[in-house]
XYZ file of C-alpha atoms in Angstrom:
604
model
C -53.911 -125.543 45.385
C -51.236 -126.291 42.797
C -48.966 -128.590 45.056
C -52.111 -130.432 45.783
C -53.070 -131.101 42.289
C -49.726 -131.775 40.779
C -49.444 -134.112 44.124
C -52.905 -136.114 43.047
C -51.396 -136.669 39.461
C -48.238 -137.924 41.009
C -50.511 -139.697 42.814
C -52.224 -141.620 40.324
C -49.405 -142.094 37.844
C -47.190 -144.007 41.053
C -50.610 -146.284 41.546
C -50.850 -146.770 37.936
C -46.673 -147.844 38.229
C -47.739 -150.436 41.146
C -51.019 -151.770 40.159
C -49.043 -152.748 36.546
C -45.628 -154.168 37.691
C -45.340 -156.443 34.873
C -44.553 -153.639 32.927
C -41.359 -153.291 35.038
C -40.578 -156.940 35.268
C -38.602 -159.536 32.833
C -40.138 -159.015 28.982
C -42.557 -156.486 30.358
C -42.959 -152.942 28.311
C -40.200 -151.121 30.652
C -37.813 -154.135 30.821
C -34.857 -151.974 32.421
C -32.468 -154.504 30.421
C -34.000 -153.209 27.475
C -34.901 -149.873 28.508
C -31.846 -148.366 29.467
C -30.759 -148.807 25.691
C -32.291 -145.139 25.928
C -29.705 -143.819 28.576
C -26.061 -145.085 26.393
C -24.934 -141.591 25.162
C -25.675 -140.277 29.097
C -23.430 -139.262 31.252
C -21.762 -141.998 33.563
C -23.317 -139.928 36.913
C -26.687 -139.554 35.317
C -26.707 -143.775 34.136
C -25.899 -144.786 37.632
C -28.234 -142.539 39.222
C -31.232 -144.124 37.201
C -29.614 -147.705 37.056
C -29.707 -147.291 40.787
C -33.606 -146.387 41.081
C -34.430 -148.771 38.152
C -34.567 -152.417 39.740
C -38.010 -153.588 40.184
C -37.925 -153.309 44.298
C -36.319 -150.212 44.423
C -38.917 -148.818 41.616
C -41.821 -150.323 43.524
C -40.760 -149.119 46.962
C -40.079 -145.717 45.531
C -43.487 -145.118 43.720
C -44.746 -146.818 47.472
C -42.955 -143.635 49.046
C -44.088 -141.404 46.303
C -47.799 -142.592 46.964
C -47.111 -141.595 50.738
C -46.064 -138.423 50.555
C -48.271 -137.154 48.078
C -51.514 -138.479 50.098
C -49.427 -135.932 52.680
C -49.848 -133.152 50.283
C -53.472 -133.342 50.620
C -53.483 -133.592 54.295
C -54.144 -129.595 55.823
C -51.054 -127.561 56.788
C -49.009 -125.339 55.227
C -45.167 -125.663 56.561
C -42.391 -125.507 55.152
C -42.375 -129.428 55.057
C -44.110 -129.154 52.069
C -41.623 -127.405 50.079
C -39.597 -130.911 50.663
C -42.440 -132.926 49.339
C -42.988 -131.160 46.475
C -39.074 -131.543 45.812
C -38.982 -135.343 46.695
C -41.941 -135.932 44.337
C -40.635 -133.546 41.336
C -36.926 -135.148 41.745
C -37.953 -138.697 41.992
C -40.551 -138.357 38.518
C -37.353 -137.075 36.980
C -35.282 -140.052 38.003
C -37.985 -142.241 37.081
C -38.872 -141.043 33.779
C -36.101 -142.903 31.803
C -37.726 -146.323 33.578
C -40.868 -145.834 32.304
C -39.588 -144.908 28.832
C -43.111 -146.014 27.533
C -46.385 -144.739 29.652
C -44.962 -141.356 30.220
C -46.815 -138.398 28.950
C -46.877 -134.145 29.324
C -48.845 -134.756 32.322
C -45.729 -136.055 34.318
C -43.478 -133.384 32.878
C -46.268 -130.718 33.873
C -46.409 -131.872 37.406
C -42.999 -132.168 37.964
C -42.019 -128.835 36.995
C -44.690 -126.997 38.940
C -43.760 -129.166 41.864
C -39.743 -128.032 41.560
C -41.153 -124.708 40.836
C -43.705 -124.382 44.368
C -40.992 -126.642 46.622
C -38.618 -124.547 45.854
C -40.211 -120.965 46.411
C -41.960 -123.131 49.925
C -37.764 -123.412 51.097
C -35.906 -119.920 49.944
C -36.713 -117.356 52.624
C -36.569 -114.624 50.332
C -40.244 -113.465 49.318
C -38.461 -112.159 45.538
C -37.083 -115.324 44.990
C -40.783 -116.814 45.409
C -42.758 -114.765 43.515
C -40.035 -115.348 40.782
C -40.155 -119.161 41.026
C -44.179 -118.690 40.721
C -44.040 -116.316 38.250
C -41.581 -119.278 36.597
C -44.124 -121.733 36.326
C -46.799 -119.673 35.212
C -44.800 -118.799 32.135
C -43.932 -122.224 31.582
C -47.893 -122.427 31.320
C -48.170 -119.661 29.015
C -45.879 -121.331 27.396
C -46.812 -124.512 27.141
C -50.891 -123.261 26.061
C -49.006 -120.685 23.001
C -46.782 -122.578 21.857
C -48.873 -125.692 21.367
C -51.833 -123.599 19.748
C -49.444 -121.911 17.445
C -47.973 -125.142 16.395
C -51.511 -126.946 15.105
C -51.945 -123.466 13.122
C -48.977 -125.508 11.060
C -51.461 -128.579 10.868
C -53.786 -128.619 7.705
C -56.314 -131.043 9.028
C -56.481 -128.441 12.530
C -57.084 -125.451 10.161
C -59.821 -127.006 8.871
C -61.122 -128.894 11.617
C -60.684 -132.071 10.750
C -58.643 -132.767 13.183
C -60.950 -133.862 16.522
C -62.630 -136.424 14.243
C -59.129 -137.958 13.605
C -57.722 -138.198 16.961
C -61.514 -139.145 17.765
C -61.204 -142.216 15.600
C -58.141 -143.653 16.611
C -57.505 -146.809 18.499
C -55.503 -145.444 21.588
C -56.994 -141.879 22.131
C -60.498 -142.268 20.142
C -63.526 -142.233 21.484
C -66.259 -143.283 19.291
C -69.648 -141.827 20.530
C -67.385 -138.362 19.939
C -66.421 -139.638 16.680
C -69.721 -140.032 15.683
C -70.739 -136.432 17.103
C -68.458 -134.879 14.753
C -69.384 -136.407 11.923
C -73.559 -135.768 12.806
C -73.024 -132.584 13.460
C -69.668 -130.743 11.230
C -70.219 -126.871 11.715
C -70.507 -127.521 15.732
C -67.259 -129.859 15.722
C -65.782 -127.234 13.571
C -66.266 -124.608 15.694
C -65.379 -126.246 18.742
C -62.038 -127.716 16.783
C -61.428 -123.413 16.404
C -62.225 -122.987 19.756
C -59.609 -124.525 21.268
C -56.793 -123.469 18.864
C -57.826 -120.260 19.975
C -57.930 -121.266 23.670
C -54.610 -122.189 23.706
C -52.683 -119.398 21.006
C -54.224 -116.928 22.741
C -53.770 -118.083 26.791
C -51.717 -115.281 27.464
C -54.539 -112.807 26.918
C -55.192 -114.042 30.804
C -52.659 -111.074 31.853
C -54.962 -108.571 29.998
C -56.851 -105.185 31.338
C -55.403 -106.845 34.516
C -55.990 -110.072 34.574
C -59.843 -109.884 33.651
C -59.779 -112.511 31.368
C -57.942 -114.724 33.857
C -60.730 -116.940 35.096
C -62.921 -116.964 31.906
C -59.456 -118.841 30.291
C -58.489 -120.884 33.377
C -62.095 -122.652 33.248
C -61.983 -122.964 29.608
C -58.328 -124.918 29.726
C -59.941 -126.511 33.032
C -63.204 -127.918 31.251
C -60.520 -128.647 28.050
C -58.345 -131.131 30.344
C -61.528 -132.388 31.949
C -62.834 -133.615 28.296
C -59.416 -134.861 27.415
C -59.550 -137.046 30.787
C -62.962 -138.676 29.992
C -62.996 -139.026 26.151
C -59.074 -139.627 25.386
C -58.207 -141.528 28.632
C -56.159 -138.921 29.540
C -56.573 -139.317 33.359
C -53.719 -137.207 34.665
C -54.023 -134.633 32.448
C -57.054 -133.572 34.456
C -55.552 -131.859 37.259
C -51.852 -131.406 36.181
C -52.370 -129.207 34.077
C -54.910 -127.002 35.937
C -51.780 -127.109 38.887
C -50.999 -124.016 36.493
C -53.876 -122.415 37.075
C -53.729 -120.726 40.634
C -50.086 -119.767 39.554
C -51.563 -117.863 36.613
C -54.022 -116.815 38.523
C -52.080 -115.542 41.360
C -49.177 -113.742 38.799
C -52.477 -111.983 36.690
C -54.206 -110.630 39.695
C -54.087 -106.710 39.738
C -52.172 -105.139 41.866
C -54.973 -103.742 43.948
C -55.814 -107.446 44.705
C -54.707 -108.079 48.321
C -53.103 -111.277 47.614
C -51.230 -109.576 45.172
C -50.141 -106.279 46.649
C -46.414 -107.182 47.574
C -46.111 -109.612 44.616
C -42.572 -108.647 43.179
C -42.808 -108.483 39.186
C -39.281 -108.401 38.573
C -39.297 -111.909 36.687
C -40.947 -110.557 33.274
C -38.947 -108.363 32.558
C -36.263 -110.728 33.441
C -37.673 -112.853 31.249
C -38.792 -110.732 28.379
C -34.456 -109.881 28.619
C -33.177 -113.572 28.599
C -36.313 -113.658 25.240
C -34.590 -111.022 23.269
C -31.231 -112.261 23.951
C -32.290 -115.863 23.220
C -33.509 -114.797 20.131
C -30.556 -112.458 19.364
C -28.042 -116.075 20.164
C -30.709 -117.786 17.791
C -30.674 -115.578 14.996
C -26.651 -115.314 15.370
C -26.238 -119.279 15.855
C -28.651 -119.873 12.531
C -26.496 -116.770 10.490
C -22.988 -118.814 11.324
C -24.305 -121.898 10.280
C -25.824 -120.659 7.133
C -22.548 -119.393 6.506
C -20.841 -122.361 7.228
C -23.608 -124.646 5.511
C -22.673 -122.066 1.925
C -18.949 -121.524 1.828
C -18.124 -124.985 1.401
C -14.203 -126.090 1.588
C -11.563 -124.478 0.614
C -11.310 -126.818 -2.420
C -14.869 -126.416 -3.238
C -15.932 -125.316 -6.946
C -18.728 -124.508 -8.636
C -20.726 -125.519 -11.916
C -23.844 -123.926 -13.323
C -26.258 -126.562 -15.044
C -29.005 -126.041 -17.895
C -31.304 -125.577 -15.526
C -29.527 -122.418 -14.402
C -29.042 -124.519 -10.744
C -25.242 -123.760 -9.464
C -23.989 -126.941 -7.988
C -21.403 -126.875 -5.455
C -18.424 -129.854 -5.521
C -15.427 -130.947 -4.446
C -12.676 -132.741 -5.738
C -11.277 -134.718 -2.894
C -8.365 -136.182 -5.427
C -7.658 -135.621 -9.063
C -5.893 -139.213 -9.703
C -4.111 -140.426 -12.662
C -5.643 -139.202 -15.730
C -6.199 -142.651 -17.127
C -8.101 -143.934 -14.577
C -11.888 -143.090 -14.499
C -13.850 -140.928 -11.984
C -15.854 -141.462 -9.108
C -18.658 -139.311 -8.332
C -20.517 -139.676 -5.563
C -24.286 -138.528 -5.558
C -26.258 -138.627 -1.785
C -29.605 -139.825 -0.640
C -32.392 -137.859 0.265
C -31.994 -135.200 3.294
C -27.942 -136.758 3.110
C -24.645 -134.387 2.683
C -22.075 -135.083 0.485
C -19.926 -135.212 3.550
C -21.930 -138.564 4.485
C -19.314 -139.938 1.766
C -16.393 -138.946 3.721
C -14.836 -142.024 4.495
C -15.569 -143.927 1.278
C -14.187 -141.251 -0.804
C -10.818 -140.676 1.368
C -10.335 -144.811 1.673
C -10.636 -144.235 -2.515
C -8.369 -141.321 -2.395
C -5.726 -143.665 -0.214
C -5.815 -146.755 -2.059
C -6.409 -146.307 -5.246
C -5.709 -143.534 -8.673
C -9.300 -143.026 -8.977
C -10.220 -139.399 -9.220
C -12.814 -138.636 -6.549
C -15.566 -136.089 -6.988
C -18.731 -135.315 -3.754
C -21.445 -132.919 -4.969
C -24.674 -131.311 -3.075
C -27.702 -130.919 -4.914
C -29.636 -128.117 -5.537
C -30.661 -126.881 -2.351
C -28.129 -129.047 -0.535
C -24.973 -126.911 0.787
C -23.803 -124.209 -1.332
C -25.430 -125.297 -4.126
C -28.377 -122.772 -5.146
C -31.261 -123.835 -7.055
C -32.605 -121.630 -9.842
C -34.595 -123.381 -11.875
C -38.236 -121.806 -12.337
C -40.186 -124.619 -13.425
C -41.623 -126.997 -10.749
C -39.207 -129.666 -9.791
C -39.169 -133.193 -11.217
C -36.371 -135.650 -10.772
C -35.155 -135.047 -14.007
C -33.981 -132.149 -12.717
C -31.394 -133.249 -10.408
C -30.497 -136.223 -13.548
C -29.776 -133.357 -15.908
C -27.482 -131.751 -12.840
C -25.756 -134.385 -12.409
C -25.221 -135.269 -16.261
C -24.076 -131.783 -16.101
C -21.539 -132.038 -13.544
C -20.024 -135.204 -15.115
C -19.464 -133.346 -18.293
C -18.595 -130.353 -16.881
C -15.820 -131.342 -14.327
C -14.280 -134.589 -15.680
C -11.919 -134.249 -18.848
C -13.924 -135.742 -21.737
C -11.390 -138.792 -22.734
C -11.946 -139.901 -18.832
C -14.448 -142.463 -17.877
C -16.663 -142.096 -14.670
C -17.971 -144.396 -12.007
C -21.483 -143.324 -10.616
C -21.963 -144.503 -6.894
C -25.332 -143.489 -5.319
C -26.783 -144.093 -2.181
C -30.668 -143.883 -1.997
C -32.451 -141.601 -3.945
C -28.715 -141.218 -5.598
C -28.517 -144.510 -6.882
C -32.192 -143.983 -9.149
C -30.371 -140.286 -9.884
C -27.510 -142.378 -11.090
C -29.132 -145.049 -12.849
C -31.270 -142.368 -14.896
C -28.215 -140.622 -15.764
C -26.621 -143.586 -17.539
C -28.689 -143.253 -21.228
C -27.404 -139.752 -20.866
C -23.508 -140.562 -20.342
C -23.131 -143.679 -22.928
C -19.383 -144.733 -23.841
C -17.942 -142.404 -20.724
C -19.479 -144.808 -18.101
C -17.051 -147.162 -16.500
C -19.932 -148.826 -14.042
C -22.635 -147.700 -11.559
C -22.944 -148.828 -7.996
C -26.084 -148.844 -6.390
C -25.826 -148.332 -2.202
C -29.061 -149.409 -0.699
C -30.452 -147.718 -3.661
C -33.885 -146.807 -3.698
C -36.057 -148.241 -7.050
C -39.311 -146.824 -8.713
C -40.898 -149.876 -7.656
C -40.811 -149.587 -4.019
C -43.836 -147.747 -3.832
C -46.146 -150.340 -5.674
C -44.291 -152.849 -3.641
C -45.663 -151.540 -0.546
C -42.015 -150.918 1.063
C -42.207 -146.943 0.285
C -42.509 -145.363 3.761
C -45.210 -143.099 5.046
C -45.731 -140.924 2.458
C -47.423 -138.050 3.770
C -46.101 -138.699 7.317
C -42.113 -138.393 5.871
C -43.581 -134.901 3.791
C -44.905 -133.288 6.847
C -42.360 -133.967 8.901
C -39.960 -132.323 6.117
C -41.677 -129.293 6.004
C -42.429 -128.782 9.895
C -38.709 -129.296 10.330
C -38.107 -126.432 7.962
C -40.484 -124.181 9.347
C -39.183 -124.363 12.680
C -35.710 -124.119 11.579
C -36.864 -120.898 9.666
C -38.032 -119.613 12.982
C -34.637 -119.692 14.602
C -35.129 -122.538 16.639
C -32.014 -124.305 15.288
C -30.111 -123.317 18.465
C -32.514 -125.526 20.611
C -31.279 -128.911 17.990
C -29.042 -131.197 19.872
C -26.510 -132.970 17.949
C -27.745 -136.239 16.150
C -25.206 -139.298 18.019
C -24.757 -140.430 14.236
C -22.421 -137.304 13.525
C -19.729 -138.347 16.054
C -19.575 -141.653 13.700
C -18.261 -139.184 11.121
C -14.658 -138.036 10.710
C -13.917 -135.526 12.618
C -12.886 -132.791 10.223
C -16.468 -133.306 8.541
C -18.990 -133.214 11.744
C -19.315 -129.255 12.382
C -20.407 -128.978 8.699
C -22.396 -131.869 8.500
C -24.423 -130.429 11.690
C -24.540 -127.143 10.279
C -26.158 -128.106 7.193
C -28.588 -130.748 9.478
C -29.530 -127.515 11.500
C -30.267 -125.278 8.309
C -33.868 -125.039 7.076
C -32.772 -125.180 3.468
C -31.982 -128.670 3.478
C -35.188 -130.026 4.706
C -37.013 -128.203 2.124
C -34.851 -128.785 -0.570
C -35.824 -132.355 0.514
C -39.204 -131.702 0.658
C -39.220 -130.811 -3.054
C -37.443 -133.795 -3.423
C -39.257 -135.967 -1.753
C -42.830 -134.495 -3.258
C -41.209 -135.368 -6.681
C -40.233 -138.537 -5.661
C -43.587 -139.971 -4.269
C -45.041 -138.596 -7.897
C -42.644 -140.033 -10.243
C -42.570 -143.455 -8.605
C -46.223 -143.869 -8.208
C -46.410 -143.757 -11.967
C -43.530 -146.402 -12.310
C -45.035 -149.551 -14.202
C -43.432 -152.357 -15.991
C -39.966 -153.517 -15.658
C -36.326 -151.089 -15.257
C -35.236 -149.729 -18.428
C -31.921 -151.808 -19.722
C -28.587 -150.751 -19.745
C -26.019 -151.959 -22.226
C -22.667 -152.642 -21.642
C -22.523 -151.203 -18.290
C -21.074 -152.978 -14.832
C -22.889 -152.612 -11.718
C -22.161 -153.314 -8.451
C -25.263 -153.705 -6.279
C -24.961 -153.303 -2.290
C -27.334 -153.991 -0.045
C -27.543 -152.844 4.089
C -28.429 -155.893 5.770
C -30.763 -153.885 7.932
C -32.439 -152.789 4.944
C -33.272 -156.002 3.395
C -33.877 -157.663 6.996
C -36.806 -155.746 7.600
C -38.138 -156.356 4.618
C -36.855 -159.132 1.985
C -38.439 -157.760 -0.802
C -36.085 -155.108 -0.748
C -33.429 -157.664 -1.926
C -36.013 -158.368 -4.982
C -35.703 -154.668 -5.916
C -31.938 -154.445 -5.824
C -31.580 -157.654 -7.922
C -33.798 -156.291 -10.300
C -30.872 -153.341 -10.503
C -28.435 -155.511 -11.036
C -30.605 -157.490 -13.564
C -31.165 -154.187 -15.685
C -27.592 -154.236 -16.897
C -27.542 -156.764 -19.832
C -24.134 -157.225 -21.446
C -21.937 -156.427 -18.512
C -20.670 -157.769 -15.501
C -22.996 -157.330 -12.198
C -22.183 -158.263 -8.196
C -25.114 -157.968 -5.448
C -23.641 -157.768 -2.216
C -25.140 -157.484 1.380
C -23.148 -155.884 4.650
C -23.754 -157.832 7.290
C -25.047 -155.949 10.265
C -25.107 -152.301 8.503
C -28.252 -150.128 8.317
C -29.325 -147.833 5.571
C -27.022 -144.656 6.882
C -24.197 -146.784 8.551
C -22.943 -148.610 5.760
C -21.571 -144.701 4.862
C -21.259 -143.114 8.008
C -19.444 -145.857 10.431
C -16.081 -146.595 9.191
C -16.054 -150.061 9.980
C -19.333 -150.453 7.400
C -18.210 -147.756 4.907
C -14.441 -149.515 4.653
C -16.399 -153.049 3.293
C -18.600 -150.505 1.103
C -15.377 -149.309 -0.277
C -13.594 -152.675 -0.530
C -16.461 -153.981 -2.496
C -16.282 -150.757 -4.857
C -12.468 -151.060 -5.185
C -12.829 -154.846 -5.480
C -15.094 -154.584 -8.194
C -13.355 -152.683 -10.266
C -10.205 -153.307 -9.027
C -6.967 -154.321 -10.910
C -4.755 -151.355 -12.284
C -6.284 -149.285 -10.420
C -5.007 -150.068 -6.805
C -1.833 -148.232 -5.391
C 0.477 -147.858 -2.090
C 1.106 -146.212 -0.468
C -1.438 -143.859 -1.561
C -1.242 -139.313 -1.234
C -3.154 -137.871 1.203
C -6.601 -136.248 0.010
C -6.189 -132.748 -1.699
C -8.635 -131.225 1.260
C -6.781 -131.467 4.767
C -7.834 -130.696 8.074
C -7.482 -127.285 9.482
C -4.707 -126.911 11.743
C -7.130 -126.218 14.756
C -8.541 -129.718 13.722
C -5.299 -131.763 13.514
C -4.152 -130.457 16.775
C -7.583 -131.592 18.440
């Protein structure tokens, strides 16, 4: 019963594949000269496996084969030629799902493992090895039912059943007769919205009092997939998912059941084994990089503000004690090791004294402060850090990217005569909001704090590596990733971000002016290419110094994080800086910086 369901969604989705080959031809959806964009940081086996399914005859005349052989799958029998069916149609969705990059969904995913899953235990003669690649998939369902249920518990709108009406209203899942429904009739929506968070967090009760819950649940997710089918468009969802369901059914029977009496149950406790030592590695992995994410370098120091927040810095060069200061302040969910190869190019070429700091929450600096958090916070920290790690008769040079460059141009009235110039990179202004280029508000707020939660739960070891830490020096990209992987970033920039959206909705009129102070505007040509108002902004930056000299400038072809993280961008960031305030302050050749690699890392 499962191999023929998960065969009549493989089925459909290979008919849906041929009856819409546009989508797979020149300037269709799933281009392949687009599409396989998706595949560059693949291995070179894995691209020219899929670049070798992926041209438009050899896609059609495998989803031709894949209609063939699962038509076979409903035919009667039960040989052993089935277990190669299932593994033909399982392997050859996997291939495929990188060419049809858009149009996928669960449903494919779902089928595909519980057709690996039942091909294999069809081929391996031993009857162990079966029950334990059933007993596989039906955890993967348990799985897949939990885990989801538990995860809208996160979800405001499902706790309080707003939810169904949502989805119900949209253009590409709605429905609007259901719509409707829910809004006639709120206490029976409500409790239906309930019902099926419980339906799914609680699936596993299907193994209970031995298994006598089992087919009250099964029908329940059954009639669930059915309604998803009809009112979301959902086709395939209606009988890949119940492909589960005999597996579940078949692993929860008693053991007095006669189908069941030589079932071999050595797989959960297996399983529950490879569980506790998964969470023991997870719980281990997220201790070493908290550790990591706190101690900092071995040139790292620390200053307590009058907020009682201790900030955590380093001073990647002193310089000559005539020349002024540069400290670098970061954007919003950014490390101060996202300054890395600005502030060693500044360190090399010229006698500026260089100075990276983490905010409050950021790193191994703590946050202490008891009041709730406004950005005048973080301007008082950083006011803070100016005057309490640069010798008073030195000037300093503010550079801030994003929400550092409003930090930075709030902390000016504060600093006065000991401010040599600010430079604004890609800098965000108060006025984005009303300008209509602030992103999704709520969307970017939620996604903070869902981050963080899951993080807290010790699922940091499942995070892959973002591809934009490799762009990083080397030295800096195990720290980096261990502070991207700790949940105390992403909710100190949640608080920040919470405190941003409020103080810039209230932002009216024009930019307070500055007197007497340079500033260097620079712009990601990304940034203002996707929206040319965002130019506007940054002029009106530069415009807000009266009395001083000012420079806009745009990298060509850098985004909002490259123009720090790729060297190639972050070198013409530099030159600008340098450039700009240039003269006595150039040297050569110039000292290394005072914070070397480890010796493990220079001989890598």
């Amino acid at each position: 019963m499962s191999e023929r369901l998960a065969a009549v969604s493989s089925l459909q989705s290979s008919l849906e594949y041929l009856t819409q080959r546009k989508d797979i031809e020149k300037g269709g959806m799933n281009d392949w000269e687009v599409a396989r964009q998706y595949l560059a940081g693949a291995g070179p086996l894995t691209r020219r496996l899929v670049d070798g399914v992926s041209g438009v005859r050899t896609t059609t005349a495998l989803h031709a084969v894949r209609s063939a052989v699962a038509v076979g799958m409903l035919l009667p029998g039960d040989s052993r030629w089935r277990g190669a069916g299932n593994l033909f149609l399982g392997a050859s969705s996997a291939v495929l799902s990188p060419r049809h990059h858009y149009g996928g969904d669960g449903s494919d995913q779902v089928a595909t493992l519980v057709q690996l899953a039942t091909g294999a235990a069809r081929l391996v003669p031993s009857l162990a090895a079966k029950d334990a690649l059933l007993w596989y998939a039906a955890l993967q369902a348990n799985l897949a039912y939990a885990v989801s249920g538990w995860v809208k518990l996160f979800g405001k709108p499902w706790r309080d059943a707003t939810a169904l009406g949502g989805v119900m209203r949209t253009r590409t899942y709605g429905h609007d007769g259901m719509f409707r429904w829910t809004q006639e009739h709120p206490r029976t929506a409500k409790a239906l919205t309930h019902g099926v968070l419980a339906l799914e967090c609680l699936f596993p009760l299907a193994y209970a009092r031995g298994g006598t819950l089992t087919r009250s649940m099964i029908t329940s997710a059954a009639t669930f997939h059915v309604a998803n089918g009809y009112l979301m468009g959902l086709g395939r969802f209606v009988t890949a998912f119940p492909a589960f369901h005999p597996l579940v059914a078949y692993t929860s029977a008693p053991r007095s059941h006669p189908a069941a009496a030589a079932r071999d149950d050595r797989a959960v406790p297996a399983a529950l084994a490879a569980l506790a030592g998964g969470t023991a590695a997870a719980a281990l992995t997220a201790v070493r990089r908290r550790l990591r994410t706190t101690e900092g370098w071995h040139t790292s120091r620390t200053l307590t503000t009058r907020h009682g927040n201790r900030l955590q810095y380093e001073e990647y060069a002193p310089g000559d004690p005539e020349q002024p200061v540069v400290v670098l302040a970061s954007g919003l969910l950014s490390t101060s090791e996202h300054y890395a190869w600005i502030a060693e190019q500044l360190c090399y070429e010229t006698r500026f004294g260089v100075i990276a700091y983490a905010r409050a929450g950021y790193a191994g600096s703590r946050r202490a402060a008891a009041t709730s958090f406004r950005l005048s916070e973080s301007v008082h920290d950083l006011v803070d850090l100016v005057n309490g790690s640069v010798a008073p008769h030195r000037k300093v040079i503010l550079v801030g990217h994003s929400i550092g460059g409003e930090l930075a141009r709030r902390a000016a009235r504060h600093l006065g005569d000991r401010l040599q110039g600010i430079v604004y990179l890609d800098s965000s202004h108060p006025g984005q909001f009303t300008s209509g280029l602030g992103p999704d508000e709520k969307g970017l707020a939620g996604n903070f704090a869902a981050v963080s939660r899951a993080l807290r739960l010790g699922t940091g070891i499942l995070l892959s590596r973002p591809g934009w830490i490799a762009e990083l020096p080397y030295a800096y990209r195990k720290k980096v990733f261990a502070q991207y992987a700790d949940a105390r970033m992403w909710e100190a920039a949640r608080r920040e971000w919470k405190a941003v959206r409020a103080d810039f909705r209230s932002f009216k009129g024009a930019l307070a002016r500055i007197e007497g102070v340079p500033a260097l505007v620079v712009s990601a040509q990304r940034t203002v290419d996707r929206n040319p108002e965002q130019l506007l902004l940054h002029r009106e930056l530069a415009a807000a110094h009266v009395g001083a000299r000012t420079a806009t400038v745009v990298v060509e072809g850098a985004t909002h994080e490259s123009m720090l993280i790729n060297s190639r961008y972050a070198h013409q960031v530099t030159d600008h800086i340098v450039a700009f305030f240039d003269g006595p302050a150039r040297r050569a050749p110039a000292p290394r910086p005072t914070r070397p690699a480890t010796r493990k890392e220079a001989a890598r």
